[in-house]
GROMACS .gro file of C-alpha atoms in nm:
model
  233
    1UNK     CA    1   0.378   3.390   0.401
    2UNK     CA    2   0.646   3.578   0.527
    3UNK     CA    3   0.694   3.563   0.904
    4UNK     CA    4   0.600   3.838   1.096
    5UNK     CA    5   0.617   3.963   1.482
    6UNK     CA    6   0.295   4.097   1.644
    7UNK     CA    7   0.419   4.471   1.653
    8UNK     CA    8   0.480   4.448   1.279
    9UNK     CA    9   0.128   4.319   1.253
   10UNK     CA   10  -0.002   4.646   1.449
   11UNK     CA   11   0.209   4.836   1.237
   12UNK     CA   12   0.049   4.691   0.896
   13UNK     CA   13  -0.288   4.692   1.023
   14UNK     CA   14  -0.241   5.091   1.050
   15UNK     CA   15  -0.191   5.084   0.671
   16UNK     CA   16  -0.462   4.857   0.638
   17UNK     CA   17  -0.792   5.055   0.720
   18UNK     CA   18  -1.031   4.758   0.693
   19UNK     CA   19  -0.845   4.698   0.340
   20UNK     CA   20  -1.079   4.986   0.183
   21UNK     CA   21  -1.067   5.346   0.057
   22UNK     CA   22  -1.125   5.613   0.265
   23UNK     CA   23  -1.485   5.742   0.196
   24UNK     CA   24  -1.518   6.159   0.170
   25UNK     CA   25  -1.880   6.344   0.137
   26UNK     CA   26  -2.198   6.259   0.265
   27UNK     CA   27  -2.331   5.879   0.125
   28UNK     CA   28  -2.668   5.812  -0.036
   29UNK     CA   29  -2.957   5.700   0.152
   30UNK     CA   30  -3.025   5.364   0.111
   31UNK     CA   31  -3.352   5.414   0.021
   32UNK     CA   32  -3.264   5.579  -0.265
   33UNK     CA   33  -3.134   5.251  -0.410
   34UNK     CA   34  -3.262   5.170  -0.788
   35UNK     CA   35  -3.117   4.867  -0.946
   36UNK     CA   36  -3.014   4.866  -1.305
   37UNK     CA   37  -3.130   4.679  -1.592
   38UNK     CA   38  -3.063   4.292  -1.478
   39UNK     CA   39  -2.973   4.374  -1.138
   40UNK     CA   40  -3.248   4.142  -0.986
   41UNK     CA   41  -3.365   3.823  -1.071
   42UNK     CA   42  -3.708   3.694  -0.939
   43UNK     CA   43  -3.681   3.294  -0.841
   44UNK     CA   44  -4.002   3.055  -0.797
   45UNK     CA   45  -4.077   3.097  -0.403
   46UNK     CA   46  -3.776   3.375  -0.282
   47UNK     CA   47  -3.865   3.644  -0.534
   48UNK     CA   48  -3.707   3.918  -0.609
   49UNK     CA   49  -3.304   3.857  -0.544
   50UNK     CA   50  -3.013   4.085  -0.648
   51UNK     CA   51  -2.719   3.958  -0.829
   52UNK     CA   52  -2.492   4.159  -0.693
   53UNK     CA   53  -2.304   4.296  -0.382
   54UNK     CA   54  -2.390   4.668  -0.343
   55UNK     CA   55  -2.102   4.976  -0.160
   56UNK     CA   56  -2.196   5.255   0.080
   57UNK     CA   57  -2.215   5.458  -0.280
   58UNK     CA   58  -2.518   5.220  -0.382
   59UNK     CA   59  -2.305   5.092  -0.630
   60UNK     CA   60  -2.236   4.723  -0.743
   61UNK     CA   61  -1.895   4.604  -0.581
   62UNK     CA   62  -1.587   4.575  -0.746
   63UNK     CA   63  -1.330   4.405  -0.492
   64UNK     CA   64  -1.208   4.801  -0.417
   65UNK     CA   65  -1.078   4.855  -0.742
   66UNK     CA   66  -0.861   4.583  -0.824
   67UNK     CA   67  -0.871   4.430  -1.134
   68UNK     CA   68  -0.866   4.127  -1.290
   69UNK     CA   69  -0.666   4.081  -1.663
   70UNK     CA   70  -0.739   4.436  -1.683
   71UNK     CA   71  -1.081   4.416  -1.656
   72UNK     CA   72  -1.314   4.519  -1.333
   73UNK     CA   73  -1.376   4.261  -1.102
   74UNK     CA   74  -1.766   4.254  -0.982
   75UNK     CA   75  -1.843   4.075  -0.656
   76UNK     CA   76  -2.101   3.874  -0.750
   77UNK     CA   77  -2.422   3.732  -0.495
   78UNK     CA   78  -2.306   3.343  -0.449
   79UNK     CA   79  -2.488   3.153  -0.172
   80UNK     CA   80  -2.846   3.170  -0.070
   81UNK     CA   81  -2.956   3.100   0.282
   82UNK     CA   82  -3.361   2.975   0.354
   83UNK     CA   83  -3.454   2.940   0.718
   84UNK     CA   84  -3.800   2.760   0.755
   85UNK     CA   85  -3.778   2.662   1.100
   86UNK     CA   86  -3.751   3.080   1.221
   87UNK     CA   87  -4.074   3.259   1.305
   88UNK     CA   88  -3.897   3.601   1.358
   89UNK     CA   89  -3.613   3.757   1.148
   90UNK     CA   90  -3.404   3.753   1.492
   91UNK     CA   91  -3.430   3.392   1.530
   92UNK     CA   92  -3.325   3.352   1.168
   93UNK     CA   93  -3.023   3.597   1.198
   94UNK     CA   94  -2.942   3.367   1.570
   95UNK     CA   95  -2.927   3.089   1.389
   96UNK     CA   96  -2.705   3.225   1.077
   97UNK     CA   97  -2.449   3.366   1.340
   98UNK     CA   98  -2.418   3.038   1.546
   99UNK     CA   99  -2.414   2.842   1.238
  100UNK     CA  100  -2.137   3.108   1.048
  101UNK     CA  101  -1.912   3.053   1.409
  102UNK     CA  102  -1.991   2.656   1.391
  103UNK     CA  103  -1.884   2.682   1.040
  104UNK     CA  104  -1.554   2.772   1.158
  105UNK     CA  105  -1.647   3.163   0.996
  106UNK     CA  106  -1.685   3.366   1.301
  107UNK     CA  107  -1.636   3.777   1.249
  108UNK     CA  108  -1.294   3.877   1.206
  109UNK     CA  109  -1.126   4.251   1.207
  110UNK     CA  110  -0.942   4.430   0.876
  111UNK     CA  111  -1.196   4.401   0.637
  112UNK     CA  112  -1.377   4.638   0.430
  113UNK     CA  113  -1.773   4.700   0.526
  114UNK     CA  114  -2.104   4.832   0.512
  115UNK     CA  115  -2.227   4.639   0.211
  116UNK     CA  116  -2.578   4.556   0.105
  117UNK     CA  117  -2.784   4.310  -0.055
  118UNK     CA  118  -3.100   4.358  -0.213
  119UNK     CA  119  -3.395   4.111  -0.105
  120UNK     CA  120  -3.768   4.138  -0.138
  121UNK     CA  121  -3.725   4.478  -0.333
  122UNK     CA  122  -3.511   4.633  -0.043
  123UNK     CA  123  -3.158   4.637   0.024
  124UNK     CA  124  -3.021   4.467   0.374
  125UNK     CA  125  -2.725   4.604   0.538
  126UNK     CA  126  -2.447   4.310   0.612
  127UNK     CA  127  -2.396   4.084   0.870
  128UNK     CA  128  -2.172   4.120   1.026
  129UNK     CA  129  -2.294   4.442   1.103
  130UNK     CA  130  -2.110   4.707   0.901
  131UNK     CA  131  -1.886   5.033   1.084
  132UNK     CA  132  -1.650   4.720   1.285
  133UNK     CA  133  -1.442   4.629   0.988
  134UNK     CA  134  -1.575   4.289   1.028
  135UNK     CA  135  -1.604   3.977   0.780
  136UNK     CA  136  -1.737   3.649   0.842
  137UNK     CA  137  -1.381   3.439   0.777
  138UNK     CA  138  -1.205   3.171   0.849
  139UNK     CA  139  -0.870   3.314   0.879
  140UNK     CA  140  -0.649   3.618   0.983
  141UNK     CA  141  -0.662   3.896   0.762
  142UNK     CA  142  -0.322   3.932   0.679
  143UNK     CA  143  -0.330   3.583   0.547
  144UNK     CA  144  -0.509   3.365   0.234
  145UNK     CA  145  -0.913   3.292   0.367
  146UNK     CA  146  -1.239   3.250   0.292
  147UNK     CA  147  -1.449   3.525   0.377
  148UNK     CA  148  -1.796   3.701   0.298
  149UNK     CA  149  -2.064   3.917   0.393
  150UNK     CA  150  -2.412   3.782   0.400
  151UNK     CA  151  -2.748   4.014   0.360
  152UNK     CA  152  -3.104   4.023   0.532
  153UNK     CA  153  -3.301   3.804   0.666
  154UNK     CA  154  -3.612   3.878   0.417
  155UNK     CA  155  -3.937   3.771   0.439
  156UNK     CA  156  -4.038   3.510   0.203
  157UNK     CA  157  -4.281   3.239   0.164
  158UNK     CA  158  -4.232   2.959   0.382
  159UNK     CA  159  -3.923   3.142   0.611
  160UNK     CA  160  -3.655   3.431   0.571
  161UNK     CA  161  -3.448   3.463   0.306
  162UNK     CA  162  -3.044   3.542   0.336
  163UNK     CA  163  -2.778   3.611   0.084
  164UNK     CA  164  -2.420   3.649   0.075
  165UNK     CA  165  -2.131   3.737  -0.161
  166UNK     CA  166  -1.824   3.504  -0.049
  167UNK     CA  167  -1.459   3.499  -0.179
  168UNK     CA  168  -1.117   3.353  -0.121
  169UNK     CA  169  -0.871   3.630  -0.104
  170UNK     CA  170  -0.507   3.670  -0.073
  171UNK     CA  171  -0.256   3.899   0.094
  172UNK     CA  172  -0.060   4.086  -0.090
  173UNK     CA  173   0.258   4.277   0.081
  174UNK     CA  174   0.438   4.444  -0.205
  175UNK     CA  175   0.412   4.744  -0.363
  176UNK     CA  176   0.155   4.825  -0.097
  177UNK     CA  177  -0.030   4.567   0.143
  178UNK     CA  178  -0.351   4.490   0.060
  179UNK     CA  179  -0.578   4.178  -0.031
  180UNK     CA  180  -0.642   4.053  -0.366
  181UNK     CA  181  -0.899   3.798  -0.530
  182UNK     CA  182  -0.829   3.445  -0.571
  183UNK     CA  183  -1.142   3.272  -0.604
  184UNK     CA  184  -1.562   3.336  -0.596
  185UNK     CA  185  -1.668   2.920  -0.632
  186UNK     CA  186  -1.366   2.776  -0.388
  187UNK     CA  187  -1.512   2.965  -0.105
  188UNK     CA  188  -1.891   2.914  -0.201
  189UNK     CA  189  -1.849   2.509  -0.173
  190UNK     CA  190  -1.590   2.548   0.138
  191UNK     CA  191  -1.892   2.729   0.268
  192UNK     CA  192  -2.152   2.509   0.140
  193UNK     CA  193  -1.959   2.213   0.315
  194UNK     CA  194  -1.941   2.381   0.603
  195UNK     CA  195  -2.250   2.522   0.706
  196UNK     CA  196  -2.420   2.151   0.626
  197UNK     CA  197  -2.162   2.019   0.797
  198UNK     CA  198  -2.268   2.173   1.143
  199UNK     CA  199  -2.604   2.026   1.092
  200UNK     CA  200  -2.804   2.335   1.088
  201UNK     CA  201  -2.842   2.382   0.735
  202UNK     CA  202  -2.864   2.122   0.486
  203UNK     CA  203  -2.727   2.183   0.086
  204UNK     CA  204  -2.994   2.218  -0.185
  205UNK     CA  205  -2.921   2.209  -0.546
  206UNK     CA  206  -2.809   2.508  -0.674
  207UNK     CA  207  -3.034   2.852  -0.798
  208UNK     CA  208  -2.900   3.036  -1.112
  209UNK     CA  209  -2.850   3.348  -1.040
  210UNK     CA  210  -2.722   3.449  -1.422
  211UNK     CA  211  -2.510   3.680  -1.267
  212UNK     CA  212  -2.203   3.549  -1.445
  213UNK     CA  213  -1.981   3.871  -1.607
  214UNK     CA  214  -1.725   3.768  -1.864
  215UNK     CA  215  -1.723   4.076  -2.126
  216UNK     CA  216  -1.341   4.254  -2.248
  217UNK     CA  217  -1.476   4.531  -1.947
  218UNK     CA  218  -1.578   4.333  -1.670
  219UNK     CA  219  -1.557   3.983  -1.472
  220UNK     CA  220  -1.661   3.802  -1.221
  221UNK     CA  221  -1.328   3.617  -1.224
  222UNK     CA  222  -1.468   3.166  -1.175
  223UNK     CA  223  -1.775   3.239  -1.092
  224UNK     CA  224  -2.036   3.074  -1.310
  225UNK     CA  225  -2.351   3.235  -1.217
  226UNK     CA  226  -2.462   3.000  -0.958
  227UNK     CA  227  -2.531   3.021  -0.610
  228UNK     CA  228  -2.544   2.744  -0.340
  229UNK     CA  229  -2.872   2.746  -0.166
  230UNK     CA  230  -2.879   2.618   0.171
  231UNK     CA  231  -3.167   2.538   0.358
  232UNK     CA  232  -3.303   2.413   0.711
  233UNK     CA  233  -3.312   2.058   0.751
   0.00000   0.00000   0.00000
């Protein structure tokens, strides 16, 4: 990437308000969200899981309007985390936050926020919390980085379940600064490996969410429809 001085970074950050378009008008109530046909899948022991990351306007996220090969890029859920050890949602969330930080994916700023994920028939707001321009990421906003948001925890049989939408993004400088899509699969595999290395979770067989899109209008890039599943030891 180009060499940039701190003052220049501050100036650029003013042009990149969390890399998100400005929201005008009132936002819909999350309680009114109704998934469309095929937007959820019911998994054995895990219950209903939403297939997509959901925006503030209660629509499937599409990478802030970026297009790939002329097609709309849909952002899939591609990681599931099942905590069988926690006895409260607070304990499950604390373990999740500790694991993400230990894995090198601590919260970092200058990302879009306010997303949700559907679990157990309801929407859960993102972790890290929205309204702060944060995402879990392994690097700064002005360089290529693995990043994502986590949703939950939802009570399920035998524990608490999180879902996540994670991806690798690149930094575009011209004609206007912004983040561009690189890969969904690379980050799924990187995060799963790093979380497993912390010892707080272990990798289990992938779960088929059936959320790969490849039509003339829509795509999920290199995503194969599979979610990495991590569970507590």
